[in-house]
């Protein structure tokens, strides 16, 4: 890698510091309604409990999809396969695994099973994108891998968008934090 490309890569990987709140484990602190508050809004205690259990899954998947998109853009801009060795990708993999465990434990009441299936699909496509990062080669033509990652990330995003339920506190990514605006 040339000195100029290395400098660009280093600058882009430091947009968010490793201790940035956006990389913190779990959702950022914010007041949420409990199952008792959600039951009247969602129509049943079962649906409220499901919505409560969905929040950490949804949040993990939101972050995974966002990280994957950002890492893919970083790799494309710098024409670098070094993204595969970044701590952010390892963090993304860990969050992906945690989301998978939560999804396995998530029990949807009958009518909400299609919602759970959207989360399962978003998780599956995120996994396919994650796996493709290992195909990036130094000094090689990575366009096919980038196309594959992009396709999988778009599909994961589409499935996650289909699972959006604002009443239940499941809302999509706020792109106002696309660059580190946390002030750190």
PDB file of C-alpha atoms in Angstrom:
ATOM      1  CA  UNK A   1       0.000   0.000   0.000  1.00  0.00           C
ATOM      2  CA  UNK A   2       1.368   3.398  -0.920  1.00  0.00           C
ATOM      3  CA  UNK A   3       2.083   5.966   1.775  1.00  0.00           C
ATOM      4  CA  UNK A   4      -0.741   8.152   0.470  1.00  0.00           C
ATOM      5  CA  UNK A   5      -3.273   5.299   0.506  1.00  0.00           C
ATOM      6  CA  UNK A   6      -2.088   4.223   3.961  1.00  0.00           C
ATOM      7  CA  UNK A   7      -2.616   7.772   5.246  1.00  0.00           C
ATOM      8  CA  UNK A   8      -6.137   7.830   3.786  1.00  0.00           C
ATOM      9  CA  UNK A   9      -6.893   4.416   5.275  1.00  0.00           C
ATOM     10  CA  UNK A  10      -5.616   5.484   8.712  1.00  0.00           C
ATOM     11  CA  UNK A  11      -7.606   8.731   8.585  1.00  0.00           C
ATOM     12  CA  UNK A  12     -10.819   6.983   7.576  1.00  0.00           C
ATOM     13  CA  UNK A  13     -10.487   4.288  10.222  1.00  0.00           C
ATOM     14  CA  UNK A  14     -10.108   6.934  12.898  1.00  0.00           C
ATOM     15  CA  UNK A  15     -13.344   8.819  12.145  1.00  0.00           C
ATOM     16  CA  UNK A  16     -14.799   7.059  15.173  1.00  0.00           C
ATOM     17  CA  UNK A  17     -12.470   6.449  18.063  1.00  0.00           C
ATOM     18  CA  UNK A  18     -12.586   2.896  19.461  1.00  0.00           C
ATOM     19  CA  UNK A  19     -14.129   4.252  22.691  1.00  0.00           C
ATOM     20  CA  UNK A  20     -16.911   6.109  20.829  1.00  0.00           C
ATOM     21  CA  UNK A  21     -20.354   5.485  22.309  1.00  0.00           C
ATOM     22  CA  UNK A  22     -21.533   4.254  18.923  1.00  0.00           C
ATOM     23  CA  UNK A  23     -19.380   1.133  19.412  1.00  0.00           C
ATOM     24  CA  UNK A  24     -20.537   0.489  22.965  1.00  0.00           C
ATOM     25  CA  UNK A  25     -22.004  -2.907  23.713  1.00  0.00           C
ATOM     26  CA  UNK A  26     -25.760  -2.879  23.816  1.00  0.00           C
ATOM     27  CA  UNK A  27     -28.138  -0.044  23.084  1.00  0.00           C
ATOM     28  CA  UNK A  28     -27.329   3.505  24.091  1.00  0.00           C
ATOM     29  CA  UNK A  29     -29.151   4.602  27.251  1.00  0.00           C
ATOM     30  CA  UNK A  30     -32.588   5.968  26.547  1.00  0.00           C
ATOM     31  CA  UNK A  31     -35.953   5.749  28.257  1.00  0.00           C
ATOM     32  CA  UNK A  32     -38.106   2.926  26.935  1.00  0.00           C
ATOM     33  CA  UNK A  33     -41.627   1.873  27.701  1.00  0.00           C
ATOM     34  CA  UNK A  34     -42.062  -1.358  29.618  1.00  0.00           C
ATOM     35  CA  UNK A  35     -44.346  -4.229  28.593  1.00  0.00           C
ATOM     36  CA  UNK A  36     -47.204  -2.759  30.643  1.00  0.00           C
ATOM     37  CA  UNK A  37     -46.922   0.523  28.731  1.00  0.00           C
ATOM     38  CA  UNK A  38     -46.716  -1.225  25.367  1.00  0.00           C
ATOM     39  CA  UNK A  39     -49.647  -3.597  25.875  1.00  0.00           C
ATOM     40  CA  UNK A  40     -52.332  -0.925  25.255  1.00  0.00           C
ATOM     41  CA  UNK A  41     -50.429   0.392  22.226  1.00  0.00           C
ATOM     42  CA  UNK A  42     -49.784  -3.010  20.679  1.00  0.00           C
ATOM     43  CA  UNK A  43     -53.017  -4.711  21.624  1.00  0.00           C
ATOM     44  CA  UNK A  44     -51.837  -7.527  23.883  1.00  0.00           C
ATOM     45  CA  UNK A  45     -49.441  -8.423  26.650  1.00  0.00           C
ATOM     46  CA  UNK A  46     -47.876 -11.098  24.400  1.00  0.00           C
ATOM     47  CA  UNK A  47     -47.163  -8.566  21.675  1.00  0.00           C
ATOM     48  CA  UNK A  48     -45.759  -6.145  24.261  1.00  0.00           C
ATOM     49  CA  UNK A  49     -43.408  -8.800  25.671  1.00  0.00           C
ATOM     50  CA  UNK A  50     -42.317  -9.713  22.143  1.00  0.00           C
ATOM     51  CA  UNK A  51     -41.665  -6.043  21.326  1.00  0.00           C
ATOM     52  CA  UNK A  52     -39.606  -5.684  24.496  1.00  0.00           C
ATOM     53  CA  UNK A  53     -37.529  -8.759  23.576  1.00  0.00           C
ATOM     54  CA  UNK A  54     -37.100  -7.467  19.993  1.00  0.00           C
ATOM     55  CA  UNK A  55     -35.491  -4.191  20.957  1.00  0.00           C
ATOM     56  CA  UNK A  56     -31.972  -5.505  21.676  1.00  0.00           C
ATOM     57  CA  UNK A  57     -32.114  -7.750  18.586  1.00  0.00           C
ATOM     58  CA  UNK A  58     -33.237  -4.894  16.371  1.00  0.00           C
ATOM     59  CA  UNK A  59     -30.611  -2.545  17.837  1.00  0.00           C
ATOM     60  CA  UNK A  60     -27.836  -5.104  17.310  1.00  0.00           C
ATOM     61  CA  UNK A  61     -28.905  -5.692  13.714  1.00  0.00           C
ATOM     62  CA  UNK A  62     -29.127  -1.945  13.044  1.00  0.00           C
ATOM     63  CA  UNK A  63     -25.576  -1.532  14.245  1.00  0.00           C
ATOM     64  CA  UNK A  64     -24.302  -4.573  12.345  1.00  0.00           C
ATOM     65  CA  UNK A  65     -25.814  -3.353   9.068  1.00  0.00           C
ATOM     66  CA  UNK A  66     -24.427   0.145   9.636  1.00  0.00           C
ATOM     67  CA  UNK A  67     -20.957  -1.129  10.494  1.00  0.00           C
ATOM     68  CA  UNK A  68     -20.910  -3.443   7.489  1.00  0.00           C
ATOM     69  CA  UNK A  69     -21.878  -0.609   5.155  1.00  0.00           C
ATOM     70  CA  UNK A  70     -19.253   1.679   6.660  1.00  0.00           C
ATOM     71  CA  UNK A  71     -16.505  -0.928   6.520  1.00  0.00           C
ATOM     72  CA  UNK A  72     -17.358  -1.756   2.921  1.00  0.00           C
ATOM     73  CA  UNK A  73     -17.168   1.921   1.948  1.00  0.00           C
ATOM     74  CA  UNK A  74     -13.861   2.250   3.797  1.00  0.00           C
ATOM     75  CA  UNK A  75     -12.424  -0.776   1.981  1.00  0.00           C
ATOM     76  CA  UNK A  76     -13.608   0.541  -1.400  1.00  0.00           C
ATOM     77  CA  UNK A  77     -12.317   4.081  -0.850  1.00  0.00           C
ATOM     78  CA  UNK A  78      -8.904   2.893   0.234  1.00  0.00           C
ATOM     79  CA  UNK A  79      -8.787  -0.118  -2.100  1.00  0.00           C
ATOM     80  CA  UNK A  80      -7.665  -1.991   0.977  1.00  0.00           C
ATOM     81  CA  UNK A  81      -8.197  -5.486   2.239  1.00  0.00           C
ATOM     82  CA  UNK A  82      -6.836  -4.405   5.640  1.00  0.00           C
ATOM     83  CA  UNK A  83     -10.391  -3.731   6.787  1.00  0.00           C
ATOM     84  CA  UNK A  84     -10.618  -7.459   7.552  1.00  0.00           C
ATOM     85  CA  UNK A  85      -8.085  -6.948  10.344  1.00  0.00           C
ATOM     86  CA  UNK A  86      -9.730  -3.952  12.014  1.00  0.00           C
ATOM     87  CA  UNK A  87     -11.136  -4.187  15.518  1.00  0.00           C
ATOM     88  CA  UNK A  88     -14.396  -2.736  14.239  1.00  0.00           C
ATOM     89  CA  UNK A  89     -14.964  -5.820  12.072  1.00  0.00           C
ATOM     90  CA  UNK A  90     -14.262  -8.075  15.052  1.00  0.00           C
ATOM     91  CA  UNK A  91     -16.724  -5.997  17.099  1.00  0.00           C
ATOM     92  CA  UNK A  92     -19.271  -6.333  14.297  1.00  0.00           C
ATOM     93  CA  UNK A  93     -18.811 -10.109  14.254  1.00  0.00           C
ATOM     94  CA  UNK A  94     -19.330 -10.297  18.008  1.00  0.00           C
ATOM     95  CA  UNK A  95     -22.479  -8.187  17.852  1.00  0.00           C
ATOM     96  CA  UNK A  96     -23.701 -10.361  14.949  1.00  0.00           C
ATOM     97  CA  UNK A  97     -23.190 -13.508  17.056  1.00  0.00           C
ATOM     98  CA  UNK A  98     -25.007 -11.963  20.025  1.00  0.00           C
ATOM     99  CA  UNK A  99     -27.920 -10.973  17.782  1.00  0.00           C
ATOM    100  CA  UNK A 100     -28.108 -14.543  16.486  1.00  0.00           C
ATOM    101  CA  UNK A 101     -28.322 -15.892  20.027  1.00  0.00           C
ATOM    102  CA  UNK A 102     -31.075 -13.412  20.908  1.00  0.00           C
ATOM    103  CA  UNK A 103     -33.007 -14.296  17.747  1.00  0.00           C
ATOM    104  CA  UNK A 104     -32.855 -18.004  18.632  1.00  0.00           C
ATOM    105  CA  UNK A 105     -34.428 -17.182  22.010  1.00  0.00           C
ATOM    106  CA  UNK A 106     -37.055 -14.834  20.557  1.00  0.00           C
ATOM    107  CA  UNK A 107     -40.542 -16.313  20.603  1.00  0.00           C
ATOM    108  CA  UNK A 108     -43.073 -14.475  18.462  1.00  0.00           C
ATOM    109  CA  UNK A 109     -46.802 -14.769  19.129  1.00  0.00           C
ATOM    110  CA  UNK A 110     -48.496 -16.348  16.088  1.00  0.00           C
ATOM    111  CA  UNK A 111     -49.360 -13.209  14.142  1.00  0.00           C
ATOM    112  CA  UNK A 112     -45.900 -11.732  14.747  1.00  0.00           C
ATOM    113  CA  UNK A 113     -43.956 -14.711  13.366  1.00  0.00           C
ATOM    114  CA  UNK A 114     -43.554 -12.959   9.968  1.00  0.00           C
ATOM    115  CA  UNK A 115     -41.931 -10.058  11.845  1.00  0.00           C
ATOM    116  CA  UNK A 116     -39.458 -12.447  13.495  1.00  0.00           C
ATOM    117  CA  UNK A 117     -38.709 -13.974  10.085  1.00  0.00           C
ATOM    118  CA  UNK A 118     -37.695 -10.519   8.814  1.00  0.00           C
ATOM    119  CA  UNK A 119     -35.196 -10.300  11.679  1.00  0.00           C
ATOM    120  CA  UNK A 120     -33.928 -13.806  10.860  1.00  0.00           C
ATOM    121  CA  UNK A 121     -33.457 -12.813   7.207  1.00  0.00           C
ATOM    122  CA  UNK A 122     -31.686  -9.539   8.122  1.00  0.00           C
ATOM    123  CA  UNK A 123     -29.347 -11.551  10.335  1.00  0.00           C
ATOM    124  CA  UNK A 124     -28.689 -14.145   7.629  1.00  0.00           C
ATOM    125  CA  UNK A 125     -27.810 -11.552   4.974  1.00  0.00           C
ATOM    126  CA  UNK A 126     -25.591  -9.710   7.461  1.00  0.00           C
ATOM    127  CA  UNK A 127     -23.761 -12.982   8.013  1.00  0.00           C
ATOM    128  CA  UNK A 128     -23.259 -13.451   4.293  1.00  0.00           C
ATOM    129  CA  UNK A 129     -21.807  -9.936   4.043  1.00  0.00           C
ATOM    130  CA  UNK A 130     -19.543 -10.551   7.032  1.00  0.00           C
ATOM    131  CA  UNK A 131     -18.257 -13.755   5.492  1.00  0.00           C
ATOM    132  CA  UNK A 132     -17.416 -12.031   2.230  1.00  0.00           C
ATOM    133  CA  UNK A 133     -14.933  -9.672   3.928  1.00  0.00           C
ATOM    134  CA  UNK A 134     -12.561 -12.648   4.188  1.00  0.00           C
ATOM    135  CA  UNK A 135     -12.514 -12.785   0.371  1.00  0.00           C
ATOM    136  CA  UNK A 136     -10.861  -9.358   0.047  1.00  0.00           C
ATOM    137  CA  UNK A 137      -7.326  -9.788  -1.311  1.00  0.00           C
ATOM    138  CA  UNK A 138      -4.365  -7.444  -1.006  1.00  0.00           C
ATOM    139  CA  UNK A 139      -3.449  -5.801  -4.297  1.00  0.00           C
ATOM    140  CA  UNK A 140      -6.161  -7.775  -6.021  1.00  0.00           C
ATOM    141  CA  UNK A 141      -9.311  -6.912  -7.890  1.00  0.00           C
ATOM    142  CA  UNK A 142     -11.933  -6.944  -5.138  1.00  0.00           C
ATOM    143  CA  UNK A 143     -14.816  -5.519  -7.149  1.00  0.00           C
ATOM    144  CA  UNK A 144     -16.724  -8.817  -7.183  1.00  0.00           C
ATOM    145  CA  UNK A 145     -16.382  -9.123  -3.398  1.00  0.00           C
ATOM    146  CA  UNK A 146     -17.488  -5.494  -2.934  1.00  0.00           C
ATOM    147  CA  UNK A 147     -20.519  -6.130  -5.158  1.00  0.00           C
ATOM    148  CA  UNK A 148     -21.405  -9.200  -3.114  1.00  0.00           C
ATOM    149  CA  UNK A 149     -21.002  -7.388   0.216  1.00  0.00           C
ATOM    150  CA  UNK A 150     -23.084  -4.485  -1.085  1.00  0.00           C
ATOM    151  CA  UNK A 151     -25.850  -6.785  -2.304  1.00  0.00           C
ATOM    152  CA  UNK A 152     -26.004  -8.621   1.037  1.00  0.00           C
ATOM    153  CA  UNK A 153     -25.970  -5.391   3.060  1.00  0.00           C
ATOM    154  CA  UNK A 154     -28.810  -3.961   0.941  1.00  0.00           C
ATOM    155  CA  UNK A 155     -30.851  -7.129   1.488  1.00  0.00           C
ATOM    156  CA  UNK A 156     -30.164  -7.086   5.252  1.00  0.00           C
ATOM    157  CA  UNK A 157     -31.217  -3.428   5.364  1.00  0.00           C
ATOM    158  CA  UNK A 158     -34.391  -4.176   3.395  1.00  0.00           C
ATOM    159  CA  UNK A 159     -35.400  -6.987   5.757  1.00  0.00           C
ATOM    160  CA  UNK A 160     -34.621  -4.871   8.798  1.00  0.00           C
ATOM    161  CA  UNK A 161     -36.648  -2.008   7.306  1.00  0.00           C
ATOM    162  CA  UNK A 162     -39.552  -4.425   6.890  1.00  0.00           C
ATOM    163  CA  UNK A 163     -39.291  -5.196  10.620  1.00  0.00           C
ATOM    164  CA  UNK A 164     -39.543  -1.536  11.620  1.00  0.00           C
ATOM    165  CA  UNK A 165     -42.322  -0.954  14.132  1.00  0.00           C
ATOM    166  CA  UNK A 166     -42.137   2.543  15.544  1.00  0.00           C
ATOM    167  CA  UNK A 167     -44.900   1.955  18.098  1.00  0.00           C
ATOM    168  CA  UNK A 168     -42.756  -0.811  19.551  1.00  0.00           C
ATOM    169  CA  UNK A 169     -39.611   1.337  19.513  1.00  0.00           C
ATOM    170  CA  UNK A 170     -38.061  -0.439  16.521  1.00  0.00           C
ATOM    171  CA  UNK A 171     -36.893   2.356  14.227  1.00  0.00           C
ATOM    172  CA  UNK A 172     -34.246   2.377  11.527  1.00  0.00           C
ATOM    173  CA  UNK A 173     -30.827   3.987  11.513  1.00  0.00           C
ATOM    174  CA  UNK A 174     -30.565   7.725  12.078  1.00  0.00           C
ATOM    175  CA  UNK A 175     -27.987   8.740   9.471  1.00  0.00           C
ATOM    176  CA  UNK A 176     -27.176  11.969  11.301  1.00  0.00           C
ATOM    177  CA  UNK A 177     -24.459   9.961  13.052  1.00  0.00           C
ATOM    178  CA  UNK A 178     -22.837   8.696   9.851  1.00  0.00           C
ATOM    179  CA  UNK A 179     -19.693  10.633  10.814  1.00  0.00           C
ATOM    180  CA  UNK A 180     -18.484  10.906  14.357  1.00  0.00           C
ATOM    181  CA  UNK A 181     -20.651  13.674  15.716  1.00  0.00           C
ATOM    182  CA  UNK A 182     -20.365  12.442  19.288  1.00  0.00           C
ATOM    183  CA  UNK A 183     -17.850  15.174  20.129  1.00  0.00           C
ATOM    184  CA  UNK A 184     -15.059  12.851  21.179  1.00  0.00           C
TER     185      UNK A 184
END
